Every structure is written in C-alpha cells, then in structure tokens.
C-alpha cells in the first residue's frame, strides 16, 4: 500500500507519471538513465566550454547558460519524482511545491529569452561578421544572460506566490508528477478565472516576444543567405544555425502544446507525457544536438579525449 506521508493534512499528493506494473518499471529505468545522461552531458558541456579557449565566445557562453538551465531543470523535477516512486511516498509540502513552481517557471521563461539572445548572436555572426566583436561584446552578452534569468525569475516568483495564496480543497491530489501551476490551480476552492486568464496572457507574451525576435533574426539571416553567391558559404551558414533551430523547435513545440492550447482541448494525461518529454528528455537532446552538429564542439571534445587518454596512458606506464 502506498504511503502518502501526509500527517498534517496540508501537504499535496502527486499522483505521478508511472505506476508499478512491469511496463512502467521499464519506463522508470529509462527515465532514471535519461536523467543521469542529461545531468552528466550538460555538466560536461559547461566544463568543456569553459576549459577550451576556442569555445570562449558569446555563442558558447550562451550555450553554457542553456546547459546550466537544463541541469537545474532536471534536478528540480526528477529527484523528487524518483524518490517518491521508490519510497512509495507521493506527498509534497506546500513549500516544496512552491519551490518547484518557482524554479520551473523561472527556467522555462529564462530559456525563452535565452534562445532569443542566441538567435540575435547568430544574426550578428551571419549578417555583420566584421562587426561581431563590437555588436556582440562581453558586456552585452552578460546583460542578455542576466536579463533572461531576471525575467524568468520575476515570472516564477509571481506565479508561485499567487498560486500558493489560494485555499485548496481536499483531497489535495495533483494529477501530475511535479508541482505545476495549471495543475495546482484546478484544486483551488475559489474562483481562479481571473488568475488563469492572466497566467494564459503572461505565457503567450513570454512566448510571443522571444518567438517574434527569433523569427525576425532568422528572416534577416535567410535574406543574407539568399544573397550569397558561394554554395559553400550558404552551407556553412545553415550548418551554423541548424543546431539552434533544432533546439528552438523542440523547446517551443512542447511549451506551446502545454500552455497555449485552449482549455477545452487540454488533457491531464497528454500534458503529463509532453511535460515529461520537456523536463526529462529535451535536456539530454540539447548537448547531443550541439555536439553532433557543431565542428568546434566536436573539435574541443576530440582534443579533451586525446589529452585524457594520453594522461591515462602515462599513468599506466608509470605504474
């Protein structure tokens, strides 16, 4: 029998993503393995960017921030989900729920604006390559990064604070595997129509502004590419931008599916599956996409592996 560990009556109950059938035990193993790979690959990507001098550019600094957001995202969601599943305990305190909402919304909003900053970086690199060091200087890069974190943090603080201010009815069962504002608001014992409307508008704006910026940047990039006479130059440009476009597609596709659909088309089961894809599987794809599609990253990785094997060989010979 499952223990909810809710002796105070104020805790929430996470119904979770998986049950205890053989099939779901297999899926749990996949989730756990994906979590570990995601954690290690993103941490390694951050270390690689900061260790290799060839990757000390604004583009890769922004990529390291994307990896940092992915690391915090999986640490926000997966450990609690795994511990609850293994210990047969589904409860989460209001404080723990508030922390999950705050971090999830902060990272989600921050990534929206960070991807827009990365699109601007690609626009400057392709359309104004000679002025790149001036237009994409270190100060501007730091300001865009700080702005992404700040805007996401403000949105996360507002959503977490307002969501937890509502009175909630019993049983406090959240039909999700982590605390998410829309799932939590459904349990409120009061009318939340106004808050849900403003939350919807806020989500649309948090998506619309960065997406407009990304589309404008790539529209200008496309115009520049079509004016190029060299096929090799066009191919190089598309290769440079393809990694970012793939990440943008994965990220905005899942976010739009979860938050921008009309309420009448929403399903808790579908939302959980898509949320699992976004919070667990997408973070492992980002470093994979950039390592496979990017020559500089592959070169830095090859250089690191050569140094590691040389060091291991020297130790073996000395031993």
Short mmCIF file of C-alpha atoms in Angstrom, two decimals:
data_model
loop_
_atom_site.label_atom_id
_atom_site.label_comp_id
_atom_site.label_asym_id
_atom_site.label_seq_id
_atom_site.Cartn_x
_atom_site.Cartn_y
_atom_site.Cartn_z
CA UNK A 1 0.00 0.00 0.00
CA UNK A 2 1.26 3.48 -0.86
CA UNK A 3 2.09 5.83 1.95
CA UNK A 4 1.18 9.45 1.25
CA UNK A 5 3.08 10.59 4.35
CA UNK A 6 0.57 13.38 4.83
CA UNK A 7 0.06 13.58 8.60
CA UNK A 8 -0.62 17.29 8.70
CA UNK A 9 -3.35 17.38 6.05
CA UNK A 10 -1.78 20.39 4.36
CA UNK A 11 0.55 18.53 2.00
CA UNK A 12 -0.26 17.92 -1.66
CA UNK A 13 -0.33 14.47 -3.23
CA UNK A 14 1.44 13.96 -6.56
CA UNK A 15 -0.37 11.22 -8.47
CA UNK A 16 2.75 10.75 -10.57
CA UNK A 17 3.53 9.63 -14.08
CA UNK A 18 4.12 5.89 -13.57
CA UNK A 19 2.57 3.03 -11.62
CA UNK A 20 4.17 -0.26 -10.52
CA UNK A 21 3.48 -2.55 -13.49
CA UNK A 22 6.37 -4.27 -15.31
CA UNK A 23 6.00 -1.92 -18.28
CA UNK A 24 6.11 1.18 -16.10
CA UNK A 25 9.11 -0.19 -14.18
CA UNK A 26 10.91 -0.35 -17.53
CA UNK A 27 9.88 3.23 -18.31
CA UNK A 28 11.10 4.26 -14.85
CA UNK A 29 14.52 2.76 -15.66
CA UNK A 30 14.55 4.73 -18.93
CA UNK A 31 13.66 7.96 -17.10
CA UNK A 32 16.38 7.36 -14.49
CA UNK A 33 19.01 6.60 -17.14
CA UNK A 34 17.98 9.62 -19.20
CA UNK A 35 18.21 11.81 -16.09
CA UNK A 36 21.78 10.65 -15.36
CA UNK A 37 22.87 11.07 -19.00
CA UNK A 38 21.27 14.52 -19.15
CA UNK A 39 22.95 15.60 -15.94
CA UNK A 40 26.40 14.35 -16.95
CA UNK A 41 26.25 15.57 -20.58
CA UNK A 42 25.13 19.09 -19.66
CA UNK A 43 27.71 19.41 -16.86
CA UNK A 44 30.37 18.14 -19.25
CA UNK A 45 29.24 20.65 -21.89
CA UNK A 46 29.62 23.50 -19.37
CA UNK A 47 33.09 22.29 -18.35
CA UNK A 48 34.18 21.82 -21.98
CA UNK A 49 33.10 25.35 -22.94
CA UNK A 50 34.98 26.92 -20.03
CA UNK A 51 38.12 24.74 -20.49
CA UNK A 52 38.66 25.16 -24.24
CA UNK A 53 39.86 28.59 -25.41
CA UNK A 54 38.27 28.09 -28.85
CA UNK A 55 34.85 28.00 -27.22
CA UNK A 56 35.31 31.22 -25.24
CA UNK A 57 32.90 33.17 -27.46
CA UNK A 58 29.47 34.72 -26.78
CA UNK A 59 27.72 31.90 -28.64
CA UNK A 60 29.18 29.20 -26.43
CA UNK A 61 28.80 31.25 -23.27
CA UNK A 62 25.06 31.41 -24.02
CA UNK A 63 25.10 27.68 -24.73
CA UNK A 64 26.71 27.05 -21.33
CA UNK A 65 23.85 29.01 -19.72
CA UNK A 66 21.35 26.86 -21.62
CA UNK A 67 23.08 23.75 -20.26
CA UNK A 68 23.03 25.23 -16.75
CA UNK A 69 19.28 25.81 -17.03
CA UNK A 70 18.79 22.22 -18.18
CA UNK A 71 20.83 20.90 -15.24
CA UNK A 72 18.74 22.85 -12.73
CA UNK A 73 15.52 21.83 -14.51
CA UNK A 74 16.15 18.08 -14.27
CA UNK A 75 17.34 18.48 -10.66
CA UNK A 76 14.11 20.36 -9.85
CA UNK A 77 11.79 17.65 -11.17
CA UNK A 78 13.39 14.22 -11.43
CA UNK A 79 14.95 13.55 -7.97
CA UNK A 80 11.62 14.17 -6.19
CA UNK A 81 9.80 12.05 -8.75
CA UNK A 82 12.33 9.20 -8.37
CA UNK A 83 12.37 9.28 -4.55
CA UNK A 84 8.56 9.31 -4.36
CA UNK A 85 8.36 6.37 -6.77
CA UNK A 86 11.00 4.27 -4.98
CA UNK A 87 9.74 5.02 -1.46
CA UNK A 88 6.03 4.78 -2.39
CA UNK A 89 5.55 8.27 -0.94
CA UNK A 90 3.62 10.77 -3.03
CA UNK A 91 3.29 13.78 -0.75
CA UNK A 92 4.99 17.15 -1.23
CA UNK A 93 4.81 20.09 1.15
CA UNK A 94 3.39 23.48 0.09
CA UNK A 95 6.92 24.94 0.41
CA UNK A 96 8.36 22.19 -1.79
CA UNK A 97 5.54 22.73 -4.26
CA UNK A 98 6.23 26.48 -4.34
CA UNK A 99 9.95 25.88 -4.97
CA UNK A 100 9.16 23.56 -7.89
CA UNK A 101 6.74 26.08 -9.44
CA UNK A 102 9.21 28.95 -8.98
CA UNK A 103 12.20 27.09 -10.46
CA UNK A 104 10.21 25.52 -13.30
CA UNK A 105 8.69 28.84 -14.43
CA UNK A 106 12.00 30.68 -13.93
CA UNK A 107 13.88 28.19 -16.09
CA UNK A 108 11.10 27.97 -18.66
CA UNK A 109 10.86 31.77 -19.02
CA UNK A 110 14.62 32.24 -18.86
CA UNK A 111 15.15 29.72 -21.64
CA UNK A 112 12.60 31.53 -23.83
CA UNK A 113 14.63 34.74 -23.67
CA UNK A 114 18.00 32.97 -23.79
CA UNK A 115 17.06 31.28 -27.07
CA UNK A 116 16.12 34.73 -28.42
CA UNK A 117 19.56 36.04 -27.36
CA UNK A 118 21.18 33.10 -29.14
CA UNK A 119 19.19 33.94 -32.29
CA UNK A 120 20.50 37.53 -32.11
CA UNK A 121 24.03 36.14 -31.78
CA UNK A 122 23.55 34.09 -34.95
CA UNK A 123 22.07 37.12 -36.76
CA UNK A 124 25.11 39.27 -35.93
CA UNK A 125 27.54 36.46 -36.83
CA UNK A 126 25.93 35.90 -40.25
CA UNK A 127 24.76 39.39 -41.24
CA UNK A 128 27.52 41.52 -39.65
CA UNK A 129 30.55 39.22 -39.27
CA UNK A 130 33.13 42.05 -39.32
CA UNK A 131 31.30 43.94 -36.56
CA UNK A 132 30.61 40.83 -34.47
CA UNK A 133 33.15 41.64 -31.68
CA UNK A 134 31.56 45.10 -31.30
CA UNK A 135 27.87 44.24 -31.65
CA UNK A 136 28.13 41.05 -29.56
CA UNK A 137 30.60 42.17 -26.91
CA UNK A 138 31.05 40.57 -23.49
CA UNK A 139 29.09 43.28 -21.67
CA UNK A 140 26.02 42.86 -23.90
CA UNK A 141 26.28 39.08 -23.61
CA UNK A 142 26.29 39.28 -19.80
CA UNK A 143 23.36 41.73 -19.83
CA UNK A 144 21.27 39.46 -22.08
CA UNK A 145 22.05 36.44 -19.90
CA UNK A 146 21.23 38.30 -16.67
CA UNK A 147 18.05 39.66 -18.26
CA UNK A 148 16.93 36.15 -19.23
CA UNK A 149 17.38 34.89 -15.67
CA UNK A 150 15.77 38.00 -14.17
CA UNK A 151 12.66 37.98 -16.37
CA UNK A 152 12.16 34.27 -15.79
CA UNK A 153 12.68 34.75 -12.04
CA UNK A 154 10.11 37.55 -11.78
CA UNK A 155 7.53 35.45 -13.63
CA UNK A 156 8.31 32.42 -11.46
CA UNK A 157 8.04 34.41 -8.22
CA UNK A 158 4.66 35.88 -9.20
CA UNK A 159 3.19 32.54 -10.32
CA UNK A 160 4.44 30.63 -7.26
CA UNK A 161 3.28 33.33 -4.83
CA UNK A 162 -0.20 33.77 -6.28
CA UNK A 163 -0.77 30.02 -6.83
CA UNK A 164 0.02 29.15 -3.21
CA UNK A 165 -2.15 32.00 -1.90
CA UNK A 166 -5.37 30.18 -2.89
CA UNK A 167 -7.25 27.93 -0.45
CA UNK A 168 -7.20 24.30 -1.64
CA UNK A 169 -9.83 21.59 -1.26
CA UNK A 170 -9.30 18.02 -0.05
CA UNK A 171 -8.14 15.64 -1.31
CA UNK A 172 -5.17 17.72 -2.46
CA UNK A 173 -4.28 15.38 -5.32
CA UNK A 174 -2.29 16.89 -8.19
CA UNK A 175 -2.67 14.86 -11.37
CA UNK A 176 0.97 15.36 -12.33
CA UNK A 177 4.47 14.14 -11.44
CA UNK A 178 5.62 17.57 -10.20
CA UNK A 179 4.00 20.79 -8.99
CA UNK A 180 2.93 22.88 -11.96
CA UNK A 181 0.78 25.99 -11.58
CA UNK A 182 -2.04 24.99 -14.01
CA UNK A 183 -2.43 21.55 -12.39
CA UNK A 184 -2.40 23.05 -8.89
CA UNK A 185 -4.93 25.80 -9.65
CA UNK A 186 -7.52 23.17 -10.63
CA UNK A 187 -7.69 22.15 -6.94
CA UNK A 188 -8.45 25.65 -5.62
CA UNK A 189 -11.63 26.12 -3.56
CA UNK A 190 -12.22 29.55 -5.03
CA UNK A 191 -12.78 31.13 -8.44
CA UNK A 192 -9.42 31.36 -10.25
CA UNK A 193 -10.76 32.53 -13.61
CA UNK A 194 -9.02 35.92 -13.47
CA UNK A 195 -5.68 34.40 -12.41
CA UNK A 196 -5.92 31.71 -15.10
CA UNK A 197 -6.62 34.41 -17.71
CA UNK A 198 -3.62 36.49 -16.64
CA UNK A 199 -1.45 33.35 -16.46
CA UNK A 200 -2.51 32.49 -20.02
CA UNK A 201 -1.78 36.04 -21.24
CA UNK A 202 1.57 36.00 -19.45
CA UNK A 203 2.53 32.67 -21.06
CA UNK A 204 1.52 33.94 -24.50
CA UNK A 205 3.61 37.11 -24.07
CA UNK A 206 6.58 35.14 -22.69
CA UNK A 207 6.41 33.06 -25.87
CA UNK A 208 5.33 35.68 -28.40
CA UNK A 209 8.05 38.26 -27.68
CA UNK A 210 11.04 35.86 -27.94
CA UNK A 211 9.50 33.96 -30.88
CA UNK A 212 8.96 37.24 -32.78
CA UNK A 213 12.58 38.16 -32.10
CA UNK A 214 13.79 34.72 -33.26
CA UNK A 215 11.67 34.85 -36.44
CA UNK A 216 12.91 38.37 -37.23
CA UNK A 217 16.54 37.30 -36.69
CA UNK A 218 16.23 34.24 -38.92
CA UNK A 219 14.27 36.18 -41.50
CA UNK A 220 17.21 38.58 -41.85
CA UNK A 221 19.63 35.64 -41.85
CA UNK A 222 17.66 33.99 -44.68
CA UNK A 223 17.77 37.20 -46.75
CA UNK A 224 21.54 37.39 -46.24
CA UNK A 225 22.00 33.71 -47.16
CA UNK A 226 19.98 34.08 -50.37
CA UNK A 227 22.29 36.93 -51.41
CA UNK A 228 25.40 34.77 -51.01
CA UNK A 229 26.96 33.63 -54.28
CA UNK A 230 29.01 30.81 -52.79
CA UNK A 231 27.27 27.49 -52.18
CA UNK A 232 29.93 26.61 -49.59
CA UNK A 233 29.17 29.82 -47.65
CA UNK A 234 25.44 29.06 -47.68
CA UNK A 235 26.09 25.51 -46.48
CA UNK A 236 28.34 26.74 -43.66
CA UNK A 237 25.71 29.27 -42.56
CA UNK A 238 22.93 26.69 -42.49
CA UNK A 239 25.18 24.32 -40.52
CA UNK A 240 25.92 27.11 -38.00
CA UNK A 241 22.23 27.86 -37.45
CA UNK A 242 20.75 24.36 -37.68
CA UNK A 243 21.65 23.35 -34.11
CA UNK A 244 19.95 26.40 -32.63
CA UNK A 245 16.88 25.95 -34.84
CA UNK A 246 16.54 22.31 -33.74
CA UNK A 247 16.68 23.30 -30.05
CA UNK A 248 14.16 26.11 -30.66
CA UNK A 249 11.80 23.67 -32.40
CA UNK A 250 11.90 21.14 -29.56
CA UNK A 251 11.51 23.76 -26.85
CA UNK A 252 8.74 25.93 -28.28
CA UNK A 253 6.85 22.96 -29.72
CA UNK A 254 6.35 21.38 -26.29
CA UNK A 255 5.72 24.68 -24.48
CA UNK A 256 3.06 25.80 -26.99
CA UNK A 257 1.38 22.38 -26.79
CA UNK A 258 1.16 22.57 -22.99
CA UNK A 259 0.28 26.21 -22.34
CA UNK A 260 -1.18 27.89 -25.42
CA UNK A 261 -3.86 25.35 -26.34
CA UNK A 262 -7.45 26.28 -25.38
CA UNK A 263 -8.59 24.76 -22.07
CA UNK A 264 -11.24 22.63 -23.79
CA UNK A 265 -8.52 20.77 -25.73
CA UNK A 266 -6.35 20.05 -22.69
CA UNK A 267 -5.94 16.56 -21.22
CA UNK A 268 -4.08 15.81 -17.98
CA UNK A 269 -2.68 12.56 -19.42
CA UNK A 270 -1.36 14.26 -22.55
CA UNK A 271 0.05 17.16 -20.53
CA UNK A 272 1.98 14.76 -18.30
CA UNK A 273 3.54 12.97 -21.27
CA UNK A 274 4.53 16.20 -23.00
CA UNK A 275 5.84 17.64 -19.72
CA UNK A 276 7.95 14.50 -19.27
CA UNK A 277 9.37 14.99 -22.74
CA UNK A 278 10.21 18.63 -21.98
CA UNK A 279 11.57 18.23 -18.44
CA UNK A 280 13.36 14.86 -18.81
CA UNK A 281 14.16 14.10 -22.45
CA UNK A 282 14.72 17.53 -24.07
CA UNK A 283 17.62 18.45 -21.72
CA UNK A 284 19.55 15.40 -22.94
CA UNK A 285 18.94 16.35 -26.58
CA UNK A 286 20.42 19.86 -26.35
CA UNK A 287 24.08 18.86 -25.73
CA UNK A 288 23.66 15.98 -28.20
CA UNK A 289 22.42 18.33 -30.94
CA UNK A 290 25.22 20.83 -30.38
CA UNK A 291 27.95 18.19 -30.14
CA UNK A 292 26.87 16.30 -33.27
CA UNK A 293 26.09 19.33 -35.44
CA UNK A 294 28.92 21.63 -34.36
CA UNK A 295 32.52 21.32 -35.60
CA UNK A 296 34.00 23.49 -32.83
CA UNK A 297 32.39 21.41 -30.09
CA UNK A 298 33.45 18.15 -31.78
CA UNK A 299 36.99 19.51 -32.10
CA UNK A 300 37.11 20.53 -28.44
CA UNK A 301 35.72 17.14 -27.41
CA UNK A 302 38.33 15.33 -29.55
CA UNK A 303 41.11 17.45 -28.03
CA UNK A 304 39.89 16.69 -24.49
CA UNK A 305 39.66 12.94 -25.20
CA UNK A 306 43.19 12.91 -26.62
CA UNK A 307 44.53 14.66 -23.51
CA UNK A 308 42.60 12.29 -21.23
CA UNK A 309 43.87 9.15 -22.98
CA UNK A 310 47.43 10.47 -23.03
CA UNK A 311 47.21 11.18 -19.30
CA UNK A 312 45.71 7.72 -18.62
CA UNK A 313 48.45 6.06 -20.72
CA UNK A 314 51.21 7.94 -18.86
CA UNK A 315 49.76 6.88 -15.51
CA UNK A 316 49.55 3.28 -16.67
CA UNK A 317 53.18 3.30 -17.85
CA UNK A 318 54.42 4.91 -14.62
CA UNK A 319 52.51 2.36 -12.57
#
